[in-house]
CSV table of C-alpha atoms in Angstrom, one decimal:
chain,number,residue,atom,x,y,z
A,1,UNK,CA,-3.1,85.9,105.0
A,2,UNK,CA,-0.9,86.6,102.1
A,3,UNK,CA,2.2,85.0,101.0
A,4,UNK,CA,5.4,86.2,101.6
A,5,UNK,CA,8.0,85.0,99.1
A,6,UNK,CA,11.3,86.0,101.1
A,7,UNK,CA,11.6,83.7,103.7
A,8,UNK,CA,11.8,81.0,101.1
A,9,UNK,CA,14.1,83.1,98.8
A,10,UNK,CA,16.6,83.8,101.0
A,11,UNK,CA,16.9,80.2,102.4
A,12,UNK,CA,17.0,79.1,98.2
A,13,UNK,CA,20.1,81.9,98.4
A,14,UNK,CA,21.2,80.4,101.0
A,15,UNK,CA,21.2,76.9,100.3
A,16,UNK,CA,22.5,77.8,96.4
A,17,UNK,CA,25.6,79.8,98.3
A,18,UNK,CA,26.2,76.6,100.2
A,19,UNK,CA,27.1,74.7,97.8
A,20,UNK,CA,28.9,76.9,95.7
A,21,UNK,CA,31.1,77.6,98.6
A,22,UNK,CA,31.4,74.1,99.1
A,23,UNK,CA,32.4,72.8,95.7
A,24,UNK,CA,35.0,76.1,95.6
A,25,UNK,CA,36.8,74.6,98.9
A,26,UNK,CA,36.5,71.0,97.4
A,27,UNK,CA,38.8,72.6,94.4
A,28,UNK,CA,41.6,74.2,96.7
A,29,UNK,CA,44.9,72.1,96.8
A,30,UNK,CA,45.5,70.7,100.1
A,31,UNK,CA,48.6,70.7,102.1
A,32,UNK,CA,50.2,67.4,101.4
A,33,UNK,CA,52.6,67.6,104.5
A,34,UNK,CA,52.0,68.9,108.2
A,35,UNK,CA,55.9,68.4,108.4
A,36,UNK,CA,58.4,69.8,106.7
A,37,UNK,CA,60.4,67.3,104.8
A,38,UNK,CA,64.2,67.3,104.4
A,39,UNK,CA,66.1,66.5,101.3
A,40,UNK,CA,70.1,66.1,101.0
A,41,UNK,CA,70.7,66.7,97.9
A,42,UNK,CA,74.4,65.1,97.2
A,43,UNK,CA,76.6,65.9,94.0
A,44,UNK,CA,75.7,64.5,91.0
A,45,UNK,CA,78.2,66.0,88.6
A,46,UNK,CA,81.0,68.4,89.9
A,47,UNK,CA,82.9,70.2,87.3
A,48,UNK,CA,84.4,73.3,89.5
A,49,UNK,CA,86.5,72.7,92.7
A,50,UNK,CA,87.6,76.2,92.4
A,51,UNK,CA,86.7,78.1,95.8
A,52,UNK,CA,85.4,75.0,97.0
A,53,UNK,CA,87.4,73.6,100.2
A,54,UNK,CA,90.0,70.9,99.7
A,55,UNK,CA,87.7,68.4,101.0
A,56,UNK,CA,85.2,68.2,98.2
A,57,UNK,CA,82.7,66.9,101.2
A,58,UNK,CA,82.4,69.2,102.8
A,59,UNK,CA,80.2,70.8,100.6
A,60,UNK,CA,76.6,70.1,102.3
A,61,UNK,CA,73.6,70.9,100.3
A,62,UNK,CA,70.0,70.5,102.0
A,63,UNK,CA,66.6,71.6,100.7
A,64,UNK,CA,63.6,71.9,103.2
A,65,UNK,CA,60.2,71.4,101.7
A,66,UNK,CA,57.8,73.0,103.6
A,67,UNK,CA,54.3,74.5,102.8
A,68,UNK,CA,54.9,74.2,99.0
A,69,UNK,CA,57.8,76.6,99.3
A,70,UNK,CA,61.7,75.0,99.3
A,71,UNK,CA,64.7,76.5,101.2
A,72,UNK,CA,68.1,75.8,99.9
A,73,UNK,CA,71.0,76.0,102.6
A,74,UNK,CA,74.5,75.8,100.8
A,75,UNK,CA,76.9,75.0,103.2
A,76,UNK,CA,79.6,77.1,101.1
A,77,UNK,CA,77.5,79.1,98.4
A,78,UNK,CA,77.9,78.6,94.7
A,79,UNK,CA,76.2,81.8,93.1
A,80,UNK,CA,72.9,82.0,91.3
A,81,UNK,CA,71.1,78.4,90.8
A,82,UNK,CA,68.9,77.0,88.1
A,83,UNK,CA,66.5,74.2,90.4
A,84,UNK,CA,64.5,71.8,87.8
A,85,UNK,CA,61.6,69.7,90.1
A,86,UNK,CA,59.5,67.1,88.5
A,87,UNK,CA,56.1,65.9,89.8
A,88,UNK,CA,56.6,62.4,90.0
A,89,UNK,CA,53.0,61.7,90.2
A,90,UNK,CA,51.7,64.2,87.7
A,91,UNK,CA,54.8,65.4,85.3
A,92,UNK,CA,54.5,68.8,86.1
A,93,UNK,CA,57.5,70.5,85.9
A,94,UNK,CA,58.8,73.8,87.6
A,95,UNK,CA,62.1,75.6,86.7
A,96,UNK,CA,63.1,78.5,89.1
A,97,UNK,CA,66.1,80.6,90.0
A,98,UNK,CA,67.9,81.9,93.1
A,99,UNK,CA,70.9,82.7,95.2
A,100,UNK,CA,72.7,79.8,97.0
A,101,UNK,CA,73.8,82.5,99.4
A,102,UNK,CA,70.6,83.6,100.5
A,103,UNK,CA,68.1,81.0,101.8
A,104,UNK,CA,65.1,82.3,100.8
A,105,UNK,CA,61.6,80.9,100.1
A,106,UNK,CA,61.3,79.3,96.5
A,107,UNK,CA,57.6,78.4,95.7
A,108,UNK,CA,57.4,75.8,93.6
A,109,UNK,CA,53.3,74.7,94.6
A,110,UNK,CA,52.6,71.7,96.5
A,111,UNK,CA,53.8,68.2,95.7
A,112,UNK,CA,52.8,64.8,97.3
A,113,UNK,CA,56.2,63.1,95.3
A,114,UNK,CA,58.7,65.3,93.4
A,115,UNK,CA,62.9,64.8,91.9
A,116,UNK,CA,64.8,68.1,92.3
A,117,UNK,CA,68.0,68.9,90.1
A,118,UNK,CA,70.0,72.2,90.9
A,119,UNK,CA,72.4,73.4,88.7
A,120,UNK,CA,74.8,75.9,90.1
A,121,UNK,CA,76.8,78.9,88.5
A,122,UNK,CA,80.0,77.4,89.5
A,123,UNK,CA,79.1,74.7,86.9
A,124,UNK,CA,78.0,71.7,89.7
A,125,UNK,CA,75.1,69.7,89.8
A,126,UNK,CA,73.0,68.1,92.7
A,127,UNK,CA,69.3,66.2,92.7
A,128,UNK,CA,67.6,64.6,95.3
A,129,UNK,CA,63.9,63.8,95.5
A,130,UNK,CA,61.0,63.1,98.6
């Protein structure tokens, strides 16, 4: 009868691929939410009334959090935006920029805690946080 090394080999392989695969999951962020989470994020500073309605509350900003992506919805848009979020956990910081008219994804990672400010071309401010 003579030895045949493969059988073992391949279950070494095997077992070795395992684990690596394993400790390469283990390493992948996890979703932190299964919901999305809403934010209001109300004025902090405004400096422009100009083409905003005579009712200054009217102005309605929310931010959806969903999947590590945000969604802004402007009730009446205020141009390109400047969004500062802060990891309240870790300190990471993200600064991105888009268009209060368009509410498009913005992917700013996954965060179990985070503050948001938004600057806005029209020269106003809002923050909120989850």
């Amino acid at each position: 009868m003579r030895f045949q090394p493969q059988p073992y080999l391949t279950t070494i392989a095997v077992g070795l691929l395992s684990l690596w695969v394993g400790s390469a999951l283990a390493d992948t962020p996890t979703v932190p939410f299964k919901d999305p989470i809403i934010i209001n994020l109300p004025p902090k500073d405004l400096r422009n009334l100009e083409g905003r309605p005579k009712a200054p509350s009217r102005q309605s900003v929310t931010c959806i959090y969903d999947d590590g992506n945000l969604y802004f919805e402007f009730a009446i848009p205020e141009g390109e935006c400047q969004l500062m979020l802060s990891d309240s956990s870790t300190g990471e910081m993200v600064v991105e920029y888009f268009d209060s008219a368009v509410s498009e994804p913005v992917y700013v990672g996954y965060h179990r805690t985070a503050s948001l400010t938004v600057n806005t071309e029209n020269g106003n401010t809002y923050a909120g946080e989850w």
